[in-house]
PDB file of C-alpha atoms and ligand atoms in Angstrom:
ATOM      1  CA  UNK X   1      94.527-200.131 -57.335  1.00  0.00           C
ATOM      2  CA  UNK X   2      92.479-197.239 -58.660  1.00  0.00           C
ATOM      3  CA  UNK X   3      89.927-198.504 -61.565  1.00  0.00           C
ATOM      4  CA  UNK X   4      91.567-198.394 -64.953  1.00  0.00           C
ATOM      5  CA  UNK X   5      90.367-195.681 -67.448  1.00  0.00           C
ATOM      6  CA  UNK X   6      88.929-197.113 -70.218  1.00  0.00           C
ATOM      7  CA  UNK X   7      86.776-194.366 -71.780  1.00  0.00           C
ATOM      8  CA  UNK X   8      87.544-191.102 -73.267  1.00  0.00           C
ATOM      9  CA  UNK X   9      84.684-188.732 -73.831  1.00  0.00           C
ATOM     10  CA  UNK X  10      84.929-186.353 -77.106  1.00  0.00           C
ATOM     11  CA  UNK X  11      82.501-183.030 -76.703  1.00  0.00           C
ATOM     12  CA  UNK X  12      81.902-182.204 -80.584  1.00  0.00           C
ATOM     13  CA  UNK X  13      78.489-180.239 -80.187  1.00  0.00           C
ATOM     14  CA  UNK X  14      79.984-177.243 -79.963  1.00  0.00           C
ATOM     15  CA  UNK X  15      78.571-174.338 -82.939  1.00  0.00           C
ATOM     16  CA  UNK X  16      82.520-173.687 -83.723  1.00  0.00           C
ATOM     17  CA  UNK X  17      81.674-169.768 -84.496  1.00  0.00           C
ATOM     18  CA  UNK X  18      85.225-168.626 -84.521  1.00  0.00           C
ATOM     19  CA  UNK X  19      85.449-170.610 -87.672  1.00  0.00           C
ATOM     20  CA  UNK X  20      82.459-169.369 -89.173  1.00  0.00           C
ATOM     21  CA  UNK X  21      81.578-169.455 -92.138  1.00  0.00           C
ATOM     22  CA  UNK X  22      83.659-172.809 -92.419  1.00  0.00           C
ATOM     23  CA  UNK X  23      81.565-174.319 -89.868  1.00  0.00           C
ATOM     24  CA  UNK X  24      78.091-173.249 -90.802  1.00  0.00           C
ATOM     25  CA  UNK X  25      77.540-177.083 -92.176  1.00  0.00           C
ATOM     26  CA  UNK X  26      80.578-178.918 -91.228  1.00  0.00           C
ATOM     27  CA  UNK X  27      81.731-179.607 -88.008  1.00  0.00           C
ATOM     28  CA  UNK X  28      84.802-177.828 -86.747  1.00  0.00           C
ATOM     29  CA  UNK X  29      86.035-181.416 -85.407  1.00  0.00           C
ATOM     30  CA  UNK X  30      86.384-182.129 -88.986  1.00  0.00           C
ATOM     31  CA  UNK X  31      88.709-179.577 -90.776  1.00  0.00           C
ATOM     32  CA  UNK X  32      91.752-181.320 -91.371  1.00  0.00           C
ATOM     33  CA  UNK X  33      95.444-180.499 -90.184  1.00  0.00           C
ATOM     34  CA  UNK X  34      97.198-181.662 -93.194  1.00  0.00           C
ATOM     35  CA  UNK X  35      94.821-184.497 -94.414  1.00  0.00           C
ATOM     36  CA  UNK X  36      93.448-185.889 -90.908  1.00  0.00           C
ATOM     37  CA  UNK X  37      90.407-184.128 -89.050  1.00  0.00           C
ATOM     38  CA  UNK X  38      91.041-182.737 -85.965  1.00  0.00           C
ATOM     39  CA  UNK X  39      89.043-185.137 -83.961  1.00  0.00           C
ATOM     40  CA  UNK X  40      91.009-187.681 -85.165  1.00  0.00           C
ATOM     41  CA  UNK X  41      94.273-186.552 -83.696  1.00  0.00           C
ATOM     42  CA  UNK X  42      92.244-186.682 -80.365  1.00  0.00           C
ATOM     43  CA  UNK X  43      90.680-190.204 -80.977  1.00  0.00           C
ATOM     44  CA  UNK X  44      94.355-191.606 -81.643  1.00  0.00           C
ATOM     45  CA  UNK X  45      95.683-189.564 -78.863  1.00  0.00           C
ATOM     46  CA  UNK X  46      93.354-191.672 -76.675  1.00  0.00           C
ATOM     47  CA  UNK X  47      94.057-194.810 -78.655  1.00  0.00           C
ATOM     48  CA  UNK X  48      98.195-194.169 -77.935  1.00  0.00           C
ATOM     49  CA  UNK X  49      97.606-193.019 -74.288  1.00  0.00           C
ATOM     50  CA  UNK X  50      95.792-196.856 -73.672  1.00  0.00           C
ATOM     51  CA  UNK X  51      91.914-195.761 -73.884  1.00  0.00           C
ATOM     52  CA  UNK X  52      90.065-198.179 -76.489  1.00  0.00           C
ATOM     53  CA  UNK X  53      86.567-197.049 -76.022  1.00  0.00           C
ATOM     54  CA  UNK X  54      85.975-193.497 -77.555  1.00  0.00           C
ATOM     55  CA  UNK X  55      82.338-191.699 -76.760  1.00  0.00           C
ATOM     56  CA  UNK X  56      81.726-188.582 -78.505  1.00  0.00           C
ATOM     57  CA  UNK X  57      78.708-185.982 -77.763  1.00  0.00           C
ATOM     58  CA  UNK X  58      77.293-184.756 -80.944  1.00  0.00           C
ATOM     59  CA  UNK X  59      74.872-182.336 -82.126  1.00  0.00           C
ATOM     60  CA  UNK X  60      73.047-181.110 -85.049  1.00  0.00           C
ATOM     61  CA  UNK X  61      74.948-181.000 -88.160  1.00  0.00           C
ATOM     62  CA  UNK X  62      77.300-183.189 -86.982  1.00  0.00           C
ATOM     63  CA  UNK X  63      76.734-186.489 -89.138  1.00  0.00           C
ATOM     64  CA  UNK X  64      80.197-186.230 -90.987  1.00  0.00           C
ATOM     65  CA  UNK X  65      81.869-187.281 -87.679  1.00  0.00           C
ATOM     66  CA  UNK X  66      79.772-190.262 -87.576  1.00  0.00           C
ATOM     67  CA  UNK X  67      80.567-191.383 -91.553  1.00  0.00           C
ATOM     68  CA  UNK X  68      84.050-190.564 -90.861  1.00  0.00           C
ATOM     69  CA  UNK X  69      84.167-193.246 -88.126  1.00  0.00           C
ATOM     70  CA  UNK X  70      81.922-195.519 -90.116  1.00  0.00           C
ATOM     71  CA  UNK X  71      82.733-198.159 -92.630  1.00  0.00           C
ATOM     72  CA  UNK X  72      82.992-197.139 -96.393  1.00  0.00           C
ATOM     73  CA  UNK X  73      82.032-200.183 -98.453  1.00  0.00           C
ATOM     74  CA  UNK X  74      82.100-198.154-101.924  1.00  0.00           C
ATOM     75  CA  UNK X  75      85.509-196.505-100.899  1.00  0.00           C
ATOM     76  CA  UNK X  76      86.960-199.791 -99.733  1.00  0.00           C
ATOM     77  CA  UNK X  77      85.961-201.873-102.794  1.00  0.00           C
ATOM     78  CA  UNK X  78      87.142-198.686-104.942  1.00  0.00           C
ATOM     79  CA  UNK X  79      90.873-198.547-103.163  1.00  0.00           C
ATOM     80  CA  UNK X  80      90.648-202.720-103.343  1.00  0.00           C
ATOM     81  CA  UNK X  81      89.769-202.766-106.931  1.00  0.00           C
ATOM     82  CA  UNK X  82      92.586-200.316-107.718  1.00  0.00           C
ATOM     83  CA  UNK X  83      95.152-201.969-105.545  1.00  0.00           C
ATOM     84  CA  UNK X  84      95.668-198.866-103.084  1.00  0.00           C
ATOM     85  CA  UNK X  85      96.709-200.778-100.272  1.00  0.00           C
ATOM     86  CA  UNK X  86      98.350-198.150 -97.971  1.00  0.00           C
ATOM     87  CA  UNK X  87      95.299-195.807 -98.614  1.00  0.00           C
ATOM     88  CA  UNK X  88      93.065-198.939 -97.880  1.00  0.00           C
ATOM     89  CA  UNK X  89      94.628-199.595 -94.333  1.00  0.00           C
ATOM     90  CA  UNK X  90      94.394-196.016 -93.601  1.00  0.00           C
ATOM     91  CA  UNK X  91      90.687-195.840 -94.241  1.00  0.00           C
ATOM     92  CA  UNK X  92      90.197-199.105 -92.530  1.00  0.00           C
ATOM     93  CA  UNK X  93      92.459-198.090 -89.385  1.00  0.00           C
ATOM     94  CA  UNK X  94      89.660-195.449 -89.013  1.00  0.00           C
ATOM     95  CA  UNK X  95      86.650-197.363 -89.211  1.00  0.00           C
ATOM     96  CA  UNK X  96      87.952-200.233 -86.661  1.00  0.00           C
ATOM     97  CA  UNK X  97      87.944-197.885 -83.897  1.00  0.00           C
ATOM     98  CA  UNK X  98      85.107-198.291 -81.301  1.00  0.00           C
ATOM     99  CA  UNK X  99      82.986-195.344 -81.030  1.00  0.00           C
ATOM    100  CA  UNK X 100      79.764-194.984 -79.507  1.00  0.00           C
ATOM    101  CA  UNK X 101      77.775-191.630 -79.839  1.00  0.00           C
ATOM    102  CA  UNK X 102      75.245-189.603 -77.738  1.00  0.00           C
ATOM    103  CA  UNK X 103      73.510-186.185 -78.533  1.00  0.00           C
ATOM    104  CA  UNK X 104      73.656-183.076 -77.232  1.00  0.00           C
ATOM    105  CA  UNK X 105      70.487-181.534 -78.480  1.00  0.00           C
ATOM    106  CA  UNK X 106      71.268-177.718 -77.451  1.00  0.00           C
ATOM    107  CA  UNK X 107      74.478-176.210 -76.839  1.00  0.00           C
ATOM    108  CA  UNK X 108      74.499-175.651 -73.249  1.00  0.00           C
ATOM    109  CA  UNK X 109      78.103-175.604 -72.670  1.00  0.00           C
ATOM    110  CA  UNK X 110      80.954-177.988 -72.291  1.00  0.00           C
ATOM    111  CA  UNK X 111      79.748-178.997 -68.814  1.00  0.00           C
ATOM    112  CA  UNK X 112      76.446-179.948 -70.046  1.00  0.00           C
ATOM    113  CA  UNK X 113      77.975-181.701 -72.833  1.00  0.00           C
ATOM    114  CA  UNK X 114      80.238-183.856 -70.772  1.00  0.00           C
ATOM    115  CA  UNK X 115      77.272-184.611 -68.751  1.00  0.00           C
ATOM    116  CA  UNK X 116      75.139-186.142 -71.951  1.00  0.00           C
ATOM    117  CA  UNK X 117      77.773-189.006 -71.742  1.00  0.00           C
ATOM    118  CA  UNK X 118      76.866-189.846 -68.105  1.00  0.00           C
ATOM    119  CA  UNK X 119      74.850-193.362 -69.282  1.00  0.00           C
ATOM    120  CA  UNK X 120      77.665-194.472 -71.604  1.00  0.00           C
ATOM    121  CA  UNK X 121      80.544-193.816 -69.079  1.00  0.00           C
ATOM    122  CA  UNK X 122      78.576-195.098 -66.139  1.00  0.00           C
ATOM    123  CA  UNK X 123      80.200-195.556 -62.707  1.00  0.00           C
ATOM    124  CA  UNK X 124      83.764-195.338 -63.833  1.00  0.00           C
ATOM    125  CA  UNK X 125      86.703-192.764 -64.186  1.00  0.00           C
ATOM    126  CA  UNK X 126      87.073-191.346 -67.520  1.00  0.00           C
ATOM    127  CA  UNK X 127      88.988-188.934 -69.833  1.00  0.00           C
ATOM    128  CA  UNK X 128      87.443-185.640 -71.404  1.00  0.00           C
ATOM    129  CA  UNK X 129      89.424-184.613 -74.829  1.00  0.00           C
ATOM    130  CA  UNK X 130      88.745-181.287 -76.651  1.00  0.00           C
ATOM    131  CA  UNK X 131      89.828-182.096 -79.965  1.00  0.00           C
ATOM    132  CA  UNK X 132      90.364-178.408 -81.185  1.00  0.00           C
ATOM    133  CA  UNK X 133      93.566-178.419 -78.528  1.00  0.00           C
ATOM    134  CA  UNK X 134      95.531-180.283 -80.490  1.00  0.00           C
ATOM    135  CA  UNK X 135      98.873-181.410 -78.534  1.00  0.00           C
ATOM    136  CA  UNK X 136     102.100-182.642 -80.085  1.00  0.00           C
ATOM    137  CA  UNK X 137     103.715-184.716 -77.692  1.00  0.00           C
ATOM    138  CA  UNK X 138     106.295-187.335 -77.360  1.00  0.00           C
ATOM    139  CA  UNK X 139     104.609-189.262 -74.593  1.00  0.00           C
ATOM    140  CA  UNK X 140     100.798-188.180 -75.383  1.00  0.00           C
ATOM    141  CA  UNK X 141      99.609-185.836 -72.929  1.00  0.00           C
ATOM    142  CA  UNK X 142      96.499-187.784 -72.063  1.00  0.00           C
ATOM    143  CA  UNK X 143      98.668-190.477 -71.071  1.00  0.00           C
ATOM    144  CA  UNK X 144     100.946-188.262 -68.817  1.00  0.00           C
ATOM    145  CA  UNK X 145      97.484-187.322 -67.026  1.00  0.00           C
ATOM    146  CA  UNK X 146      96.843-191.078 -66.736  1.00  0.00           C
ATOM    147  CA  UNK X 147     100.064-191.449 -64.996  1.00  0.00           C
ATOM    148  CA  UNK X 148      99.117-189.053 -62.469  1.00  0.00           C
ATOM    149  CA  UNK X 149      95.767-190.481 -62.223  1.00  0.00           C
ATOM    150  CA  UNK X 150      97.038-193.685 -61.471  1.00  0.00           C
ATOM    151  CA  UNK X 151      99.101-192.575 -58.322  1.00  0.00           C
ATOM    152  CA  UNK X 152      96.597-190.490 -57.016  1.00  0.00           C
ATOM    153  CA  UNK X 153      93.238-191.794 -58.032  1.00  0.00           C
ATOM    154  CA  UNK X 154      91.670-188.423 -58.373  1.00  0.00           C
ATOM    155  CA  UNK X 155      90.824-185.908 -61.076  1.00  0.00           C
ATOM    156  CA  UNK X 156      93.380-184.460 -63.173  1.00  0.00           C
ATOM    157  CA  UNK X 157      93.318-181.355 -65.566  1.00  0.00           C
ATOM    158  CA  UNK X 158      96.102-180.183 -67.999  1.00  0.00           C
ATOM    159  CA  UNK X 159      97.661-177.183 -67.269  1.00  0.00           C
ATOM    160  CA  UNK X 160      99.731-174.370 -69.506  1.00  0.00           C
ATOM    161  CA  UNK X 161     101.085-171.319 -68.646  1.00  0.00           C
ATOM    162  CA  UNK X 162      99.529-168.628 -70.875  1.00  0.00           C
ATOM    163  CA  UNK X 163     100.367-164.750 -71.143  1.00  0.00           C
ATOM    164  CA  UNK X 164      98.197-162.567 -68.811  1.00  0.00           C
ATOM    165  CA  UNK X 165      96.637-160.914 -71.605  1.00  0.00           C
ATOM    166  CA  UNK X 166      95.394-164.143 -72.929  1.00  0.00           C
ATOM    167  CA  UNK X 167      94.104-165.665 -69.978  1.00  0.00           C
ATOM    168  CA  UNK X 168      90.207-164.625 -69.957  1.00  0.00           C
ATOM    169  CA  UNK X 169      89.921-167.057 -73.129  1.00  0.00           C
ATOM    170  CA  UNK X 170      90.442-170.205 -70.421  1.00  0.00           C
ATOM    171  CA  UNK X 171      89.464-171.912 -67.257  1.00  0.00           C
ATOM    172  CA  UNK X 172      92.127-170.802 -64.900  1.00  0.00           C
ATOM    173  CA  UNK X 173      93.455-172.403 -61.533  1.00  0.00           C
ATOM    174  CA  UNK X 174      94.784-171.590 -58.314  1.00  0.00           C
ATOM    175  CA  UNK X 175      97.253-174.111 -57.471  1.00  0.00           C
ATOM    176  CA  UNK X 176      99.906-174.930 -55.340  1.00  0.00           C
ATOM    177  CA  UNK X 177     102.894-177.243 -56.538  1.00  0.00           C
ATOM    178  CA  UNK X 178     103.496-180.738 -55.117  1.00  0.00           C
ATOM    179  CA  UNK X 179     107.035-181.034 -54.900  1.00  0.00           C
ATOM    180  CA  UNK X 180     107.073-184.816 -53.747  1.00  0.00           C
ATOM    181  CA  UNK X 181     106.963-188.205 -56.081  1.00  0.00           C
ATOM    182  CA  UNK X 182     110.345-187.663 -57.568  1.00  0.00           C
ATOM    183  CA  UNK X 183     110.114-183.740 -57.476  1.00  0.00           C
ATOM    184  CA  UNK X 184     107.751-183.691 -60.141  1.00  0.00           C
ATOM    185  CA  UNK X 185     107.621-179.697 -60.866  1.00  0.00           C
ATOM    186  CA  UNK X 186     105.052-180.082 -63.271  1.00  0.00           C
ATOM    187  CA  UNK X 187     102.498-181.368 -60.882  1.00  0.00           C
ATOM    188  CA  UNK X 188      99.915-179.285 -58.849  1.00  0.00           C
ATOM    189  CA  UNK X 189      97.265-179.548 -56.260  1.00  0.00           C
ATOM    190  CA  UNK X 190      94.232-177.193 -57.583  1.00  0.00           C
ATOM    191  CA  UNK X 191      92.824-174.844 -54.521  1.00  0.00           C
ATOM    192  CA  UNK X 192      90.319-173.012 -56.808  1.00  0.00           C
ATOM    193  CA  UNK X 193      89.024-172.704 -60.541  1.00  0.00           C
ATOM    194  CA  UNK X 194      87.491-169.738 -62.240  1.00  0.00           C
ATOM    195  CA  UNK X 195      86.146-169.644 -65.690  1.00  0.00           C
ATOM    196  CA  UNK X 196      86.931-167.064 -68.350  1.00  0.00           C
ATOM    197  CA  UNK X 197      88.160-164.617 -65.312  1.00  0.00           C
ATOM    198  CA  UNK X 198      89.290-160.775 -66.228  1.00  0.00           C
ATOM    199  CA  UNK X 199      93.130-160.749 -66.479  1.00  0.00           C
ATOM    200  CA  UNK X 200      93.191-158.570 -63.193  1.00  0.00           C
ATOM    201  CA  UNK X 201      91.252-161.353 -61.141  1.00  0.00           C
ATOM    202  CA  UNK X 202      93.168-164.713 -62.612  1.00  0.00           C
ATOM    203  CA  UNK X 203      94.545-166.458 -59.908  1.00  0.00           C
ATOM    204  CA  UNK X 204      97.448-167.412 -61.689  1.00  0.00           C
ATOM    205  CA  UNK X 205      98.534-167.703 -65.411  1.00  0.00           C
ATOM    206  CA  UNK X 206      98.031-171.378 -65.537  1.00  0.00           C
ATOM    207  CA  UNK X 207      95.128-171.935 -67.842  1.00  0.00           C
ATOM    208  CA  UNK X 208      93.208-175.348 -68.269  1.00  0.00           C
ATOM    209  CA  UNK X 209      93.595-177.289 -71.686  1.00  0.00           C
ATOM    210  CA  UNK X 210      91.639-179.608 -73.050  1.00  0.00           C
ATOM    211  CA  UNK X 211      92.459-182.781 -71.586  1.00  0.00           C
ATOM    212  CA  UNK X 212      91.023-184.161 -68.264  1.00  0.00           C
ATOM    213  CA  UNK X 213      90.745-187.118 -66.314  1.00  0.00           C
ATOM    214  CA  UNK X 214      87.563-187.194 -64.295  1.00  0.00           C
ATOM    215  CA  UNK X 215      86.133-189.491 -61.859  1.00  0.00           C
ATOM    216  CA  UNK X 216      82.179-190.328 -61.903  1.00  0.00           C
ATOM    217  CA  UNK X 217      81.291-187.819 -58.908  1.00  0.00           C
ATOM    218  CA  UNK X 218      81.802-185.166 -61.613  1.00  0.00           C
ATOM    219  CA  UNK X 219      78.769-185.827 -62.712  1.00  0.00           C
ATOM    220  CA  UNK X 220      76.662-185.462 -59.948  1.00  0.00           C
ATOM    221  CA  UNK X 221      78.319-181.813 -59.738  1.00  0.00           C
ATOM    222  CA  UNK X 222      77.668-181.138 -63.378  1.00  0.00           C
ATOM    223  CA  UNK X 223      73.891-181.872 -62.330  1.00  0.00           C
ATOM    224  CA  UNK X 224      73.959-180.069 -59.290  1.00  0.00           C
ATOM    225  CA  UNK X 225      75.624-176.544 -60.784  1.00  0.00           C
ATOM    226  CA  UNK X 226      73.927-173.169 -62.106  1.00  0.00           C
ATOM    227  CA  UNK X 227      74.729-171.986 -65.829  1.00  0.00           C
ATOM    228  CA  UNK X 228      78.174-169.578 -65.167  1.00  0.00           C
ATOM    229  CA  UNK X 229      79.976-168.016 -67.759  1.00  0.00           C
ATOM    230  CA  UNK X 230      78.106-167.187 -70.965  1.00  0.00           C
ATOM    231  CA  UNK X 231      74.922-168.674 -69.715  1.00  0.00           C
ATOM    232  CA  UNK X 232      76.472-172.026 -70.035  1.00  0.00           C
ATOM    233  CA  UNK X 233      77.094-175.042 -67.679  1.00  0.00           C
ATOM    234  CA  UNK X 234      80.575-174.935 -67.284  1.00  0.00           C
ATOM    235  CA  UNK X 235      83.039-177.763 -66.678  1.00  0.00           C
ATOM    236  CA  UNK X 236      84.973-175.502 -64.764  1.00  0.00           C
ATOM    237  CA  UNK X 237      82.271-174.812 -62.333  1.00  0.00           C
ATOM    238  CA  UNK X 238      81.572-178.682 -61.956  1.00  0.00           C
ATOM    239  CA  UNK X 239      84.991-179.461 -60.825  1.00  0.00           C
ATOM    240  CA  UNK X 240      84.759-176.147 -58.511  1.00  0.00           C
ATOM    241  CA  UNK X 241      81.821-178.128 -57.084  1.00  0.00           C
ATOM    242  CA  UNK X 242      83.664-181.221 -56.943  1.00  0.00           C
ATOM    243  CA  UNK X 243      86.600-179.664 -55.204  1.00  0.00           C
ATOM    244  CA  UNK X 244      84.552-179.401 -51.902  1.00  0.00           C
ATOM    245  CA  UNK X 245      84.266-183.177 -51.514  1.00  0.00           C
ATOM    246  CA  UNK X 246      87.491-184.327 -53.171  1.00  0.00           C
ATOM    247  CA  UNK X 247      91.465-183.175 -54.305  1.00  0.00           C
ATOM    248  CA  UNK X 248      92.018-182.560 -57.817  1.00  0.00           C
ATOM    249  CA  UNK X 249      95.131-182.461 -59.443  1.00  0.00           C
ATOM    250  CA  UNK X 250      96.611-180.317 -62.522  1.00  0.00           C
ATOM    251  CA  UNK X 251      99.623-181.442 -64.525  1.00  0.00           C
ATOM    252  CA  UNK X 252     101.659-178.949 -66.590  1.00  0.00           C
ATOM    253  CA  UNK X 253     102.448-181.600 -69.479  1.00  0.00           C
ATOM    254  CA  UNK X 254     105.137-181.795 -71.677  1.00  0.00           C
ATOM    255  CA  UNK X 255     104.315-180.787 -75.497  1.00  0.00           C
ATOM    256  CA  UNK X 256     102.869-178.332 -78.165  1.00  0.00           C
ATOM    257  CA  UNK X 257      99.343-177.221 -77.755  1.00  0.00           C
ATOM    258  CA  UNK X 258      97.785-175.508 -80.834  1.00  0.00           C
ATOM    259  CA  UNK X 259      94.184-174.009 -80.524  1.00  0.00           C
ATOM    260  CA  UNK X 260      92.948-175.441 -83.577  1.00  0.00           C
ATOM    261  CA  UNK X 261      89.734-174.081 -82.979  1.00  0.00           C
ATOM    262  CA  UNK X 262      91.075-170.657 -83.995  1.00  0.00           C
ATOM    263  CA  UNK X 263      92.074-169.301 -87.330  1.00  0.00           C
ATOM    264  CA  UNK X 264      95.615-168.017 -86.413  1.00  0.00           C
ATOM    265  CA  UNK X 265      96.267-171.250 -84.286  1.00  0.00           C
ATOM    266  CA  UNK X 266      94.810-173.516 -86.904  1.00  0.00           C
ATOM    267  CA  UNK X 267      97.016-171.948 -89.690  1.00  0.00           C
ATOM    268  CA  UNK X 268     100.244-172.448 -86.955  1.00  0.00           C
ATOM    269  CA  UNK X 269      99.283-176.026 -86.541  1.00  0.00           C
ATOM    270  CA  UNK X 270      98.721-177.168 -90.192  1.00  0.00           C
ATOM    271  CA  UNK X 271     102.225-175.482 -91.173  1.00  0.00           C
ATOM    272  CA  UNK X 272     104.200-176.936 -88.490  1.00  0.00           C
ATOM    273  CA  UNK X 273     102.219-180.387 -89.122  1.00  0.00           C
ATOM    274  CA  UNK X 274     103.406-179.938 -92.806  1.00  0.00           C
ATOM    275  CA  UNK X 275     106.941-179.283 -91.939  1.00  0.00           C
ATOM    276  CA  UNK X 276     107.003-182.460 -90.230  1.00  0.00           C
ATOM    277  CA  UNK X 277     105.609-184.825 -92.759  1.00  0.00           C
ATOM    278  CA  UNK X 278     108.178-186.978 -94.573  1.00  0.00           C
ATOM    279  CA  UNK X 279     106.132-186.954 -97.486  1.00  0.00           C
ATOM    280  CA  UNK X 280     105.674-183.407 -97.909  1.00  0.00           C
ATOM    281  CA  UNK X 281     107.824-181.494 -95.519  1.00  0.00           C
ATOM    282  CA  UNK X 282     110.889-180.904 -97.796  1.00  0.00           C
ATOM    283  CA  UNK X 283     108.798-179.594-100.517  1.00  0.00           C
ATOM    284  CA  UNK X 284     106.727-177.240 -98.141  1.00  0.00           C
ATOM    285  CA  UNK X 285     109.908-175.631 -96.241  1.00  0.00           C
ATOM    286  CA  UNK X 286     111.484-175.081 -99.881  1.00  0.00           C
ATOM    287  CA  UNK X 287     108.137-173.532-100.693  1.00  0.00           C
ATOM    288  CA  UNK X 288     107.684-171.453 -97.412  1.00  0.00           C
ATOM    289  CA  UNK X 289     111.483-170.069 -97.997  1.00  0.00           C
ATOM    290  CA  UNK X 290     110.608-169.009-101.495  1.00  0.00           C
ATOM    291  CA  UNK X 291     107.876-166.846-100.090  1.00  0.00           C
ATOM    292  CA  UNK X 292     110.799-164.403 -98.509  1.00  0.00           C
ATOM    293  CA  UNK X 293     108.752-163.345 -95.876  1.00  0.00           C
TER     294      UNK X 293
HETATM  295  P1  LIG R 301      84.805-174.368 -77.433  1.00  0.00           P
HETATM  296  O1  LIG R 301      84.061-172.939 -77.186  1.00  0.00           O
HETATM  297  O2  LIG R 301      85.599-174.349 -77.902  1.00  0.00           O
HETATM  298  O3  LIG R 301      83.986-174.382 -79.182  1.00  0.00           O
HETATM  299  O4  LIG R 301      84.113-175.249 -76.819  1.00  0.00           O
HETATM  300  P2  LIG R 301      82.141-174.070 -79.988  1.00  0.00           P
HETATM  301  O5  LIG R 301      81.547-173.581 -79.111  1.00  0.00           O
HETATM  302  O6  LIG R 301      82.136-174.876 -80.657  1.00  0.00           O
HETATM  303  O7  LIG R 301      83.340-172.932 -80.605  1.00  0.00           O
HETATM  304  P3  LIG R 301      83.302-171.454 -80.628  1.00  0.00           P
HETATM  305  O8  LIG R 301      84.010-170.963 -79.107  1.00  0.00           O
HETATM  306  O9  LIG R 301      82.181-170.800 -80.824  1.00  0.00           O
HETATM  307  O10 LIG R 301      84.233-170.933 -81.901  1.00  0.00           O
HETATM  308  C1  LIG R 301      85.054-176.613 -76.262  1.00  0.00           C
HETATM  309  C2  LIG R 301      84.920-177.961 -76.700  1.00  0.00           C
HETATM  310  O11 LIG R 301      83.271-178.436 -76.204  1.00  0.00           O
HETATM  311  C3  LIG R 301      82.457-178.670 -76.887  1.00  0.00           C
HETATM  312  C4  LIG R 301      82.725-178.077 -78.570  1.00  0.00           C
HETATM  313  O12 LIG R 301      82.162-178.914 -79.520  1.00  0.00           O
HETATM  314  C5  LIG R 301      84.707-178.092 -78.282  1.00  0.00           C
HETATM  315  O13 LIG R 301      85.026-179.347 -78.430  1.00  0.00           O
HETATM  316  N1  LIG R 301      81.215-177.692 -76.839  1.00  0.00           N
HETATM  317  C6  LIG R 301      81.027-176.664 -76.455  1.00  0.00           C
HETATM  318  C7  LIG R 301      80.249-178.835 -76.636  1.00  0.00           C
HETATM  319  O14 LIG R 301      80.230-180.186 -77.142  1.00  0.00           O
HETATM  320  N2  LIG R 301      78.921-178.455 -76.089  1.00  0.00           N
HETATM  321  C8  LIG R 301      78.678-177.288 -75.972  1.00  0.00           C
HETATM  322  O15 LIG R 301      77.622-176.502 -75.637  1.00  0.00           O
HETATM  323  C9  LIG R 301      79.794-176.063 -76.031  1.00  0.00           C
END
């Protein structure tokens, strides 16, 4: 039996430069899709995947994230006295989540952020979720990865095919399909990984998306490697190092992914999530149609 994954790490200490000026004084992770902050979508995905312990890596200017998952006595009291039961339940559900925090004092890269969570994770497998990758899926994307992990007991990365011209925004894998296990054509064994390659140097069109199931040896790799692309400690480089001593798998998840850390991706996600809402969808659709684009 492979050890159960009980903890999910949310690196949220980046500077969010693609979303300035909105992210000057508020964390990117708190930008809402309709009425829910990005990070809450990710946290709910972890919980729906069976993970109860949330670890958020924060930095300066990120206190709104801690406040969001904290109890708000005044607000709860007000909602109670006004008999707003549904809103009260919504607010309480958020503060009931078990969240721990660790600080990344300087934004030295995603790999560096993950390494900050080492003490809180301990010697056990863990998930990593980048909350600006929002994935709308019938089976939560992280759950899909966990199913692979539970079978192989090895790290698993979320993969997605992206057009060549966009590939240099991603970590990219060289991977071979794993045919067995019920003919799952979504499963790959990773041969190599490259962070943000030029289109002509990319080993494939399979990009790493922000969901990972990792084993604790990856911390050692992250500690060992030198800064890479952009002078940052890259998680992709850490995984490349870990690949020397253990297999790593990739899974082309089922679902729609939105890059909500990017303005256009954020707008697309906002429109599509709003259209799906029972309370807003119909009116919003009528409004969009009235624009006669
Ligand atoms: P991104 O590159 O998407 O986020 O990192 P960013 O750096 O905040 O945004 P831009 O590119 O400047 O607009 C992916 C994830 O890794 C986290 C980010 O918070 C985001 O969730 N991250 C990145 C850290 O926690 N620390 C870092 O040093 C870098």
